[in-house]
mmCIF file of C-alpha atoms and ligand atoms in Angstrom:
data_model
loop_
_atom_site.group_PDB
_atom_site.id
_atom_site.type_symbol
_atom_site.label_atom_id
_atom_site.label_comp_id
_atom_site.label_asym_id
_atom_site.label_seq_id
_atom_site.Cartn_x
_atom_site.Cartn_y
_atom_site.Cartn_z
ATOM 1 C CA MET G 100 -16.589 20.450 -15.589
ATOM 2 C CA LYS G 101 -13.372 21.384 -13.481
ATOM 3 C CA LYS G 102 -10.546 19.590 -14.202
ATOM 4 C CA VAL G 103 -7.740 18.360 -11.590
ATOM 5 C CA LEU G 104 -4.629 16.552 -12.093
ATOM 6 C CA ILE G 105 -3.627 14.930 -8.949
ATOM 7 C CA THR G 106 0.324 13.616 -9.355
ATOM 8 C CA GLY G 107 0.713 10.323 -7.137
ATOM 9 C CA GLY G 108 -3.011 9.590 -8.558
ATOM 10 C CA ALA G 109 -2.204 5.748 -8.026
ATOM 11 C CA GLY G 110 -0.994 6.140 -4.372
ATOM 12 C CA PHE G 111 -2.551 5.960 -0.893
ATOM 13 C CA LEU G 112 -3.504 9.516 -0.266
ATOM 14 C CA GLY G 113 -3.657 10.546 -4.285
ATOM 15 C CA SER G 114 -6.347 7.278 -4.721
ATOM 16 C CA HIS G 115 -8.535 8.792 -1.706
ATOM 17 C CA LEU G 116 -8.456 12.174 -3.427
ATOM 18 C CA CYS G 117 -9.445 10.944 -7.108
ATOM 19 C CA ASP G 118 -12.305 9.256 -5.287
ATOM 20 C CA ARG G 119 -13.620 12.456 -3.390
ATOM 21 C CA PHE G 120 -12.886 15.139 -6.729
ATOM 22 C CA ILE G 121 -15.113 12.796 -8.521
ATOM 23 C CA LYS G 122 -17.372 12.935 -5.857
ATOM 24 C CA GLU G 123 -17.265 16.465 -5.941
ATOM 25 C CA GLY G 124 -18.140 16.536 -9.977
ATOM 26 C CA PHE G 125 -14.782 17.106 -11.139
ATOM 27 C CA HIS G 126 -13.100 15.971 -14.214
ATOM 28 C CA VAL G 127 -9.540 14.128 -12.503
ATOM 29 C CA VAL G 128 -6.848 13.487 -14.436
ATOM 30 C CA ALA G 129 -4.006 10.645 -12.068
ATOM 31 C CA MET G 130 -0.541 11.164 -13.377
ATOM 32 C CA ASP G 131 1.721 8.423 -11.419
ATOM 33 C CA ASN G 132 5.310 6.310 -12.478
ATOM 34 C CA LEU G 133 3.665 3.703 -10.054
ATOM 35 C CA LEU G 134 6.788 3.492 -8.414
ATOM 36 C CA THR G 135 5.047 3.077 -5.044
ATOM 37 C CA GLY G 136 1.506 3.795 -6.665
ATOM 38 C CA SER G 137 -0.785 0.776 -7.322
ATOM 39 C CA MET G 138 -3.214 0.292 -10.802
ATOM 40 C CA ARG G 139 -5.264 -1.339 -7.887
ATOM 41 C CA ASN G 140 -6.192 2.175 -5.744
ATOM 42 C CA ILE G 141 -7.486 4.079 -8.340
ATOM 43 C CA GLU G 142 -9.040 0.466 -11.362
ATOM 44 C CA HIS G 143 -12.213 1.374 -9.797
ATOM 45 C CA LEU G 144 -12.770 4.504 -11.755
ATOM 46 C CA PHE G 145 -11.237 3.536 -14.980
ATOM 47 C CA PRO G 146 -15.093 2.812 -16.420
ATOM 48 C CA LEU G 147 -15.874 6.731 -15.264
ATOM 49 C CA PRO G 148 -15.754 8.719 -18.689
ATOM 50 C CA GLN G 149 -14.377 11.942 -16.485
ATOM 51 C CA PHE G 150 -11.937 9.912 -15.472
ATOM 52 C CA GLU G 151 -8.078 9.666 -17.255
ATOM 53 C CA PHE G 152 -4.677 8.282 -15.946
ATOM 54 C CA TYR G 153 -1.775 9.273 -17.989
ATOM 55 C CA HIS G 154 1.368 6.921 -16.610
ATOM 56 C CA HIS G 155 3.845 9.319 -16.383
ATOM 57 C CA ASP G 156 7.317 10.725 -14.210
ATOM 58 C CA VAL G 157 6.751 14.115 -12.962
ATOM 59 C CA THR G 158 10.503 14.590 -12.686
ATOM 60 C CA ARG G 159 10.233 15.230 -16.842
ATOM 61 C CA PHE G 160 8.068 17.704 -18.543
ATOM 62 C CA VAL G 161 4.685 17.100 -18.241
ATOM 63 C CA HIS G 162 1.830 17.910 -20.574
ATOM 64 C CA VAL G 163 -1.578 18.067 -20.013
ATOM 65 C CA PRO G 164 -3.799 19.176 -23.409
ATOM 66 C CA GLY G 165 -6.184 21.170 -22.761
ATOM 67 C CA GLN G 166 -8.305 23.162 -19.683
ATOM 68 C CA LEU G 167 -6.725 22.187 -16.107
ATOM 69 C CA ASP G 168 -7.946 24.430 -12.776
ATOM 70 C CA TYR G 169 -6.574 22.679 -10.382
ATOM 71 C CA ILE G 170 -3.053 20.496 -9.663
ATOM 72 C CA LEU G 171 -2.490 18.432 -6.885
ATOM 73 C CA HIS G 172 1.266 17.246 -6.389
ATOM 74 C CA PHE G 173 1.203 14.004 -4.193
ATOM 75 C CA ALA G 174 3.697 12.271 -6.334
ATOM 76 C CA SER G 175 6.709 10.417 -3.615
ATOM 77 C CA PRO G 176 8.086 8.002 -1.781
ATOM 78 C CA ALA G 177 6.637 8.593 1.310
ATOM 79 C CA SER G 178 7.971 6.455 3.865
ATOM 80 C CA PRO G 179 11.091 6.344 5.861
ATOM 81 C CA ILE G 180 11.701 2.818 4.083
ATOM 82 C CA ASP G 181 11.349 3.834 0.452
ATOM 83 C CA TYR G 182 13.129 6.821 0.886
ATOM 84 C CA LEU G 183 16.028 4.946 1.970
ATOM 85 C CA LYS G 184 16.078 2.501 -0.699
ATOM 86 C CA MET G 185 15.298 5.373 -3.338
ATOM 87 C CA PRO G 186 17.179 8.468 -2.054
ATOM 88 C CA ILE G 187 17.929 10.143 -5.551
ATOM 89 C CA GLN G 188 13.664 9.880 -7.116
ATOM 90 C CA THR G 189 12.783 11.370 -3.860
ATOM 91 C CA LEU G 190 14.752 14.320 -4.172
ATOM 92 C CA LYS G 191 14.050 14.563 -7.697
ATOM 93 C CA VAL G 192 10.732 14.194 -7.330
ATOM 94 C CA GLY G 193 9.963 16.653 -4.418
ATOM 95 C CA ALA G 194 12.561 19.370 -6.741
ATOM 96 C CA LEU G 195 11.998 18.789 -10.665
ATOM 97 C CA GLY G 196 8.749 17.210 -10.196
ATOM 98 C CA THR G 197 7.436 20.527 -8.361
ATOM 99 C CA HIS G 198 9.285 22.876 -10.651
ATOM 100 C CA ASN G 199 7.488 21.824 -14.174
ATOM 101 C CA LEU G 200 4.221 21.173 -11.518
ATOM 102 C CA LEU G 201 5.007 24.799 -10.788
ATOM 103 C CA GLY G 202 5.499 25.689 -14.460
ATOM 104 C CA LEU G 203 2.312 24.065 -15.842
ATOM 105 C CA ALA G 204 -0.065 25.560 -13.103
ATOM 106 C CA ARG G 205 1.548 29.131 -14.119
ATOM 107 C CA GLU G 206 1.169 27.978 -18.193
ATOM 108 C CA LYS G 207 -2.634 26.701 -17.473
ATOM 109 C CA LYS G 208 -3.324 29.488 -15.044
ATOM 110 C CA ALA G 209 -4.326 26.829 -12.321
ATOM 111 C CA ARG G 210 -4.278 26.795 -8.581
ATOM 112 C CA ILE G 211 -1.829 24.446 -7.591
ATOM 113 C CA LEU G 212 -1.817 22.600 -3.934
ATOM 114 C CA VAL G 213 1.738 21.199 -3.490
ATOM 115 C CA ALA G 214 1.797 18.022 -0.327
ATOM 116 C CA SER G 215 4.720 19.134 2.001
ATOM 117 C CA THR G 216 4.864 17.144 5.281
ATOM 118 C CA SER G 217 5.857 16.963 9.413
ATOM 119 C CA GLU G 218 9.210 16.457 8.349
ATOM 120 C CA VAL G 219 9.896 19.597 7.378
ATOM 121 C CA TYR G 220 10.603 19.961 11.475
ATOM 122 C CA GLY G 221 12.800 17.140 11.415
ATOM 123 C CA ASP G 222 13.147 15.304 15.061
ATOM 124 C CA PRO G 223 11.731 19.001 16.661
ATOM 125 C CA LEU G 224 12.544 20.311 19.716
ATOM 126 C CA GLU G 225 9.450 22.270 19.767
ATOM 127 C CA HIS G 226 6.668 20.777 20.931
ATOM 128 C CA PRO G 227 3.594 20.056 19.385
ATOM 129 C CA GLN G 228 4.843 21.963 16.270
ATOM 130 C CA SER G 229 3.380 24.440 14.644
ATOM 131 C CA GLU G 230 3.808 26.438 11.068
ATOM 132 C CA ASP G 231 6.137 28.692 12.538
ATOM 133 C CA TYR G 232 8.658 26.467 14.087
ATOM 134 C CA TRP G 233 11.357 26.528 11.411
ATOM 135 C CA GLY G 234 12.378 22.669 12.535
ATOM 136 C CA ASN G 235 15.549 20.482 13.720
ATOM 137 C CA VAL G 236 16.278 18.680 10.198
ATOM 138 C CA ASN G 237 19.928 17.053 9.352
ATOM 139 C CA PRO G 238 20.581 17.424 5.740
ATOM 140 C CA VAL G 239 22.895 14.786 5.454
ATOM 141 C CA GLY G 240 21.119 11.868 7.491
ATOM 142 C CA PRO G 241 19.504 9.086 5.505
ATOM 143 C CA ARG G 242 16.222 11.351 6.309
ATOM 144 C CA GLY G 243 17.572 14.435 4.625
ATOM 145 C CA VAL G 244 16.681 13.423 1.290
ATOM 146 C CA TYR G 245 12.980 13.804 1.729
ATOM 147 C CA ASP G 246 13.043 16.086 4.677
ATOM 148 C CA GLU G 247 14.689 18.631 2.284
ATOM 149 C CA ALA G 248 13.449 17.807 -1.155
ATOM 150 C CA LYS G 249 10.110 19.522 0.744
ATOM 151 C CA ARG G 250 11.563 22.244 2.368
ATOM 152 C CA PHE G 251 12.962 22.728 -1.269
ATOM 153 C CA LEU G 252 9.322 22.044 -2.663
ATOM 154 C CA GLU G 253 7.853 24.462 0.095
ATOM 155 C CA ALA G 254 10.660 27.024 -1.202
ATOM 156 C CA ILE G 255 10.001 27.289 -4.853
ATOM 157 C CA THR G 256 6.505 27.003 -4.316
ATOM 158 C CA MET G 257 6.559 30.271 -2.296
ATOM 159 C CA ALA G 258 8.516 31.554 -4.896
ATOM 160 C CA TYR G 259 6.561 30.809 -8.002
ATOM 161 C CA HIS G 260 4.022 32.410 -5.421
ATOM 162 C CA ASN G 261 5.594 35.514 -5.264
ATOM 163 C CA PHE G 262 7.527 35.778 -8.455
ATOM 164 C CA HIS G 263 4.965 34.668 -10.654
ATOM 165 C CA GLY G 264 1.657 35.347 -8.740
ATOM 166 C CA VAL G 265 0.961 31.362 -9.360
ATOM 167 C CA ASP G 266 -2.199 31.074 -7.181
ATOM 168 C CA THR G 267 -0.386 28.536 -4.530
ATOM 169 C CA ARG G 268 -1.164 26.422 -0.996
ATOM 170 C CA ILE G 269 0.959 24.436 1.370
ATOM 171 C CA VAL G 270 -0.265 21.381 3.382
ATOM 172 C CA ARG G 271 2.314 20.457 5.861
ATOM 173 C CA ILE G 272 0.452 16.034 6.597
ATOM 174 C CA PHE G 273 1.392 14.453 9.864
ATOM 175 C CA ASN G 274 1.023 10.506 9.951
ATOM 176 C CA THR G 275 -2.198 9.389 8.230
ATOM 177 C CA TYR G 276 -3.460 5.994 7.614
ATOM 178 C CA GLY G 277 -6.171 4.101 6.656
ATOM 179 C CA PRO G 278 -7.354 1.238 3.666
ATOM 180 C CA ARG G 279 -5.206 1.593 0.388
ATOM 181 C CA MET G 280 -1.717 1.470 2.742
ATOM 182 C CA ARG G 281 0.850 -0.397 1.064
ATOM 183 C CA VAL G 282 1.092 -3.674 3.055
ATOM 184 C CA GLU G 283 5.323 -3.188 2.879
ATOM 185 C CA ASP G 284 5.403 0.516 2.669
ATOM 186 C CA GLY G 285 7.879 -0.543 5.823
ATOM 187 C CA ARG G 286 5.940 2.877 7.934
ATOM 188 C CA VAL G 287 4.658 1.627 11.458
ATOM 189 C CA LEU G 288 1.278 1.251 10.913
ATOM 190 C CA PRO G 289 1.213 -0.813 7.634
ATOM 191 C CA ALA G 290 4.050 -3.352 9.481
ATOM 192 C CA PHE G 291 2.459 -3.212 13.238
ATOM 193 C CA PHE G 292 -1.011 -4.948 11.503
ATOM 194 C CA SER G 293 0.312 -7.096 8.759
ATOM 195 C CA GLN G 294 2.676 -8.290 11.846
ATOM 196 C CA ALA G 295 -1.009 -8.667 14.447
ATOM 197 C CA ILE G 296 -2.676 -10.633 11.550
ATOM 198 C CA ARG G 297 0.512 -13.027 10.847
ATOM 199 C CA GLY G 298 1.155 -13.817 14.968
ATOM 200 C CA GLU G 299 4.121 -12.090 14.473
ATOM 201 C CA GLY G 300 6.587 -10.269 16.467
ATOM 202 C CA LEU G 301 5.802 -6.543 16.236
ATOM 203 C CA THR G 302 8.747 -4.553 15.334
ATOM 204 C CA VAL G 303 8.728 -1.358 17.745
ATOM 205 C CA PHE G 304 11.791 0.192 17.016
ATOM 206 C CA GLY G 305 13.797 1.469 20.086
ATOM 207 C CA ASP G 306 12.240 1.519 23.618
ATOM 208 C CA GLY G 307 8.583 2.478 21.830
ATOM 209 C CA SER G 308 8.787 5.873 23.661
ATOM 210 C CA GLN G 309 8.893 7.866 20.326
ATOM 211 C CA THR G 310 5.063 9.537 19.592
ATOM 212 C CA ARG G 311 3.140 9.809 16.872
ATOM 213 C CA SER G 312 -0.243 11.427 15.945
ATOM 214 C CA PHE G 313 -2.158 9.258 13.481
ATOM 215 C CA CYS G 314 -4.954 11.116 11.594
ATOM 216 C CA TYR G 315 -7.182 8.874 9.884
ATOM 217 C CA VAL G 316 -7.754 9.283 5.700
ATOM 218 C CA HIS G 317 -10.808 10.877 5.030
ATOM 219 C CA ASP G 318 -10.409 13.471 8.398
ATOM 220 C CA LEU G 319 -7.027 14.515 5.673
ATOM 221 C CA ILE G 320 -8.872 14.791 2.547
ATOM 222 C CA GLU G 321 -11.764 16.645 4.165
ATOM 223 C CA GLY G 322 -8.404 19.405 5.456
ATOM 224 C CA ILE G 323 -7.345 19.113 2.240
ATOM 225 C CA PHE G 324 -9.987 19.942 0.606
ATOM 226 C CA ARG G 325 -11.187 22.541 2.309
ATOM 227 C CA LEU G 326 -7.186 23.969 2.001
ATOM 228 C CA LEU G 327 -7.556 24.036 -1.457
ATOM 229 C CA MET G 328 -10.635 25.913 -1.519
ATOM 230 C CA SER G 329 -9.419 28.277 0.571
ATOM 231 C CA ASP G 330 -7.243 31.087 -0.001
ATOM 232 C CA TYR G 331 -4.475 30.989 2.189
ATOM 233 C CA HIS G 332 -0.803 30.006 0.286
ATOM 234 C CA LEU G 333 1.339 29.740 3.840
ATOM 235 C CA PRO G 334 1.320 26.481 4.961
ATOM 236 C CA VAL G 335 -0.972 25.007 7.441
ATOM 237 C CA ASN G 336 -0.565 21.600 9.151
ATOM 238 C CA ILE G 337 -2.974 19.272 8.667
ATOM 239 C CA GLY G 338 -3.419 15.871 11.170
ATOM 240 C CA ASN G 339 -4.561 14.533 14.086
ATOM 241 C CA PRO G 340 -3.097 15.710 17.994
ATOM 242 C CA ASP G 341 -4.533 12.625 19.354
ATOM 243 C CA GLU G 342 -0.406 11.656 20.562
ATOM 244 C CA ILE G 343 0.363 8.157 21.725
ATOM 245 C CA THR G 344 3.745 6.437 21.881
ATOM 246 C CA ILE G 345 4.653 3.756 19.330
ATOM 247 C CA LEU G 346 5.039 0.630 22.356
ATOM 248 C CA GLU G 347 0.691 2.251 22.963
ATOM 249 C CA PHE G 348 0.068 1.464 19.664
ATOM 250 C CA ALA G 349 1.926 -2.249 19.438
ATOM 251 C CA GLN G 350 -0.554 -2.961 21.781
ATOM 252 C CA GLU G 351 -3.469 -1.277 20.507
ATOM 253 C CA ILE G 352 -3.297 -2.967 17.534
ATOM 254 C CA ILE G 353 -2.200 -6.210 19.347
ATOM 255 C CA ASP G 354 -5.591 -5.965 21.353
ATOM 256 C CA LEU G 355 -7.727 -5.374 18.646
ATOM 257 C CA VAL G 356 -6.243 -7.603 15.979
ATOM 258 C CA GLY G 357 -7.047 -9.964 18.630
ATOM 259 C CA ASN G 358 -4.231 -13.058 17.722
ATOM 260 C CA SER G 359 -2.571 -14.370 20.887
ATOM 261 C CA ASN G 360 0.017 -15.586 19.162
ATOM 262 C CA ALA G 361 1.554 -10.951 18.547
ATOM 263 C CA PHE G 362 4.032 -10.233 20.434
ATOM 264 C CA ILE G 363 6.664 -6.678 20.869
ATOM 265 C CA ASP G 364 9.722 -7.377 19.335
ATOM 266 C CA TYR G 365 12.391 -4.764 20.267
ATOM 267 C CA ARG G 366 14.513 -3.524 17.132
ATOM 268 C CA PRO G 367 17.303 -0.638 17.341
ATOM 269 C CA LEU G 368 16.034 2.377 16.745
ATOM 270 C CA PRO G 369 16.687 3.842 13.092
ATOM 271 C CA VAL G 370 18.994 6.807 12.802
ATOM 272 C CA ASP G 371 17.731 10.645 13.838
ATOM 273 C CA ASP G 372 14.239 9.137 13.859
ATOM 274 C CA PRO G 373 12.361 11.959 15.486
ATOM 275 C CA LYS G 374 11.008 11.599 19.068
ATOM 276 C CA VAL G 375 8.321 13.578 19.256
ATOM 277 C CA ARG G 376 5.628 14.099 16.650
ATOM 278 C CA GLN G 377 2.072 16.226 17.671
ATOM 279 C CA PRO G 378 0.752 18.686 15.493
ATOM 280 C CA ASP G 379 -0.073 22.289 16.447
ATOM 281 C CA ILE G 380 -3.708 22.304 14.283
ATOM 282 C CA THR G 381 -4.443 26.008 15.143
ATOM 283 C CA ARG G 382 -4.133 27.245 12.087
ATOM 284 C CA ALA G 383 -6.234 24.954 10.338
ATOM 285 C CA LYS G 384 -9.174 25.425 12.954
ATOM 286 C CA ALA G 385 -9.020 29.192 12.312
ATOM 287 C CA ILE G 386 -8.772 29.278 8.785
ATOM 288 C CA LEU G 387 -10.334 26.233 7.260
ATOM 289 C CA GLY G 388 -13.403 25.364 10.180
ATOM 290 C CA TRP G 389 -11.392 21.979 10.275
ATOM 291 C CA GLU G 390 -10.165 19.130 12.702
ATOM 292 C CA PRO G 391 -10.685 15.991 12.746
ATOM 293 C CA GLN G 392 -13.982 13.776 13.469
ATOM 294 C CA VAL G 393 -12.566 10.271 13.357
ATOM 295 C CA PRO G 394 -11.369 9.058 17.016
ATOM 296 C CA ARG G 395 -8.496 6.579 16.452
ATOM 297 C CA ALA G 396 -10.015 2.940 17.956
ATOM 298 C CA GLU G 397 -12.529 3.931 15.054
ATOM 299 C CA GLY G 398 -10.401 3.899 12.052
ATOM 300 C CA LEU G 399 -8.463 1.789 13.599
ATOM 301 C CA LEU G 400 -11.536 -0.673 12.825
ATOM 302 C CA GLU G 401 -11.731 0.691 8.977
ATOM 303 C CA THR G 402 -8.250 0.166 8.630
ATOM 304 C CA MET G 403 -7.874 -3.192 10.356
ATOM 305 C CA LYS G 404 -10.846 -4.563 8.084
ATOM 306 C CA TYR G 405 -8.661 -3.628 4.772
ATOM 307 C CA PHE G 406 -5.742 -5.391 5.975
ATOM 308 C CA LYS G 407 -7.438 -8.888 6.913
ATOM 309 C CA GLU G 408 -7.996 -8.742 3.559
ATOM 310 C CA VAL G 409 -4.605 -7.582 1.700
ATOM 311 C CA VAL G 410 -2.387 -9.981 4.315
ATOM 312 C CA HIS G 411 -1.244 -13.337 3.967
HETATM 313 N N1 UDP V 307 8.272 2.178 13.757
HETATM 314 C C1 UDP V 307 8.298 1.092 14.498
HETATM 315 N N2 UDP V 307 8.555 -0.119 14.584
HETATM 316 C C2 UDP V 307 8.213 -0.330 12.528
HETATM 317 C C3 UDP V 307 8.135 0.810 11.723
HETATM 318 C C4 UDP V 307 8.426 2.042 12.386
HETATM 319 O O1 UDP V 307 8.469 0.920 15.860
HETATM 320 O O2 UDP V 307 8.179 -1.349 12.512
HETATM 321 C C5 UDP V 307 8.140 3.306 14.265
HETATM 322 C C6 UDP V 307 9.717 4.235 13.873
HETATM 323 O O3 UDP V 307 10.757 4.114 14.412
HETATM 324 C C7 UDP V 307 8.892 5.615 13.832
HETATM 325 C C8 UDP V 307 7.290 5.414 14.182
HETATM 326 O O4 UDP V 307 7.133 4.076 14.685
HETATM 327 O O5 UDP V 307 9.402 6.229 15.468
HETATM 328 C C9 UDP V 307 6.894 6.210 12.532
HETATM 329 O O6 UDP V 307 7.909 5.407 11.799
HETATM 330 P P1 UDP V 307 6.932 5.547 10.552
HETATM 331 O O7 UDP V 307 8.131 4.915 9.623
HETATM 332 O O8 UDP V 307 5.869 5.017 10.456
HETATM 333 O O9 UDP V 307 7.193 7.240 10.094
HETATM 334 P P2 UDP V 307 7.615 8.366 10.529
HETATM 335 O O10 UDP V 307 6.489 9.228 11.093
HETATM 336 O O11 UDP V 307 8.405 8.393 11.038
HETATM 337 O O12 UDP V 307 7.798 9.228 9.104
#
């Protein structure tokens, strides 16, 4: 039985990865310090003998006994509000955490896939963003702690690949949504769903003309799984190119939830908020034969069911 370590295993993406690797017949070790993750996301896996959970902070030395075949490094605060509240932890998990896990991969001769982000492109001057674009990031702005940590994560991963011959993969993840997102994580979709369900104002930042492109979580997990099993070590964008303005997105969620008390509540635009974002997925299509399958209407319906259960 192949063994995989998933850091951030109790988080939104990490827990969906745990499910997928269990389904594929792996022994799964989930590791999380529960800073933003939740045991609720993985409690259904606890009865399984092929599942283990380590409550551990990966910025400290990481020890996993015995054989290890794969590592997926998904530990990090990931919403702008979280990394504003936890700037040092965000920098440490992207930098020190990645260093520890690359060391572990080298020691165990394991293949490692690290989670990077569309934030490496910053407030992009090229649109859509392909992997060859180097980005437009403000290192000392509020988002710099996340953007630069992830840029460092990519750089040190390539260094371990080139210098130590570690078998590495880098995924650049664009906005992703689905069940298990934290209600209060501050990102646009949890904010809009909880506000629409409660019949409150949907807090649209700025004039809402900024765009994002939202990928359903199952599509994303499929792309990551294929990338891990490929032999490609340069960064690959995984996301859904279906782009929408934030104002249109708010209206879509109001219509879907159908609570007539909900309304649009304009708020100031945060500093350095990217004006546009859309993945160019030419590389993922060519190398992984992957493209998203779930249209937004379908994914939002599934996600609404989850939010209706957890929002009070
Ligand atoms: N946003 C918004 N209202 C909110 C939260 C976010 O209008 O309550 C906007 C935010 O300004 C950004 C977009 O939605 O333009 C996506 O924000 P999110 O925090 O989800 O993540 P980002 O894509 O910026 O990393």
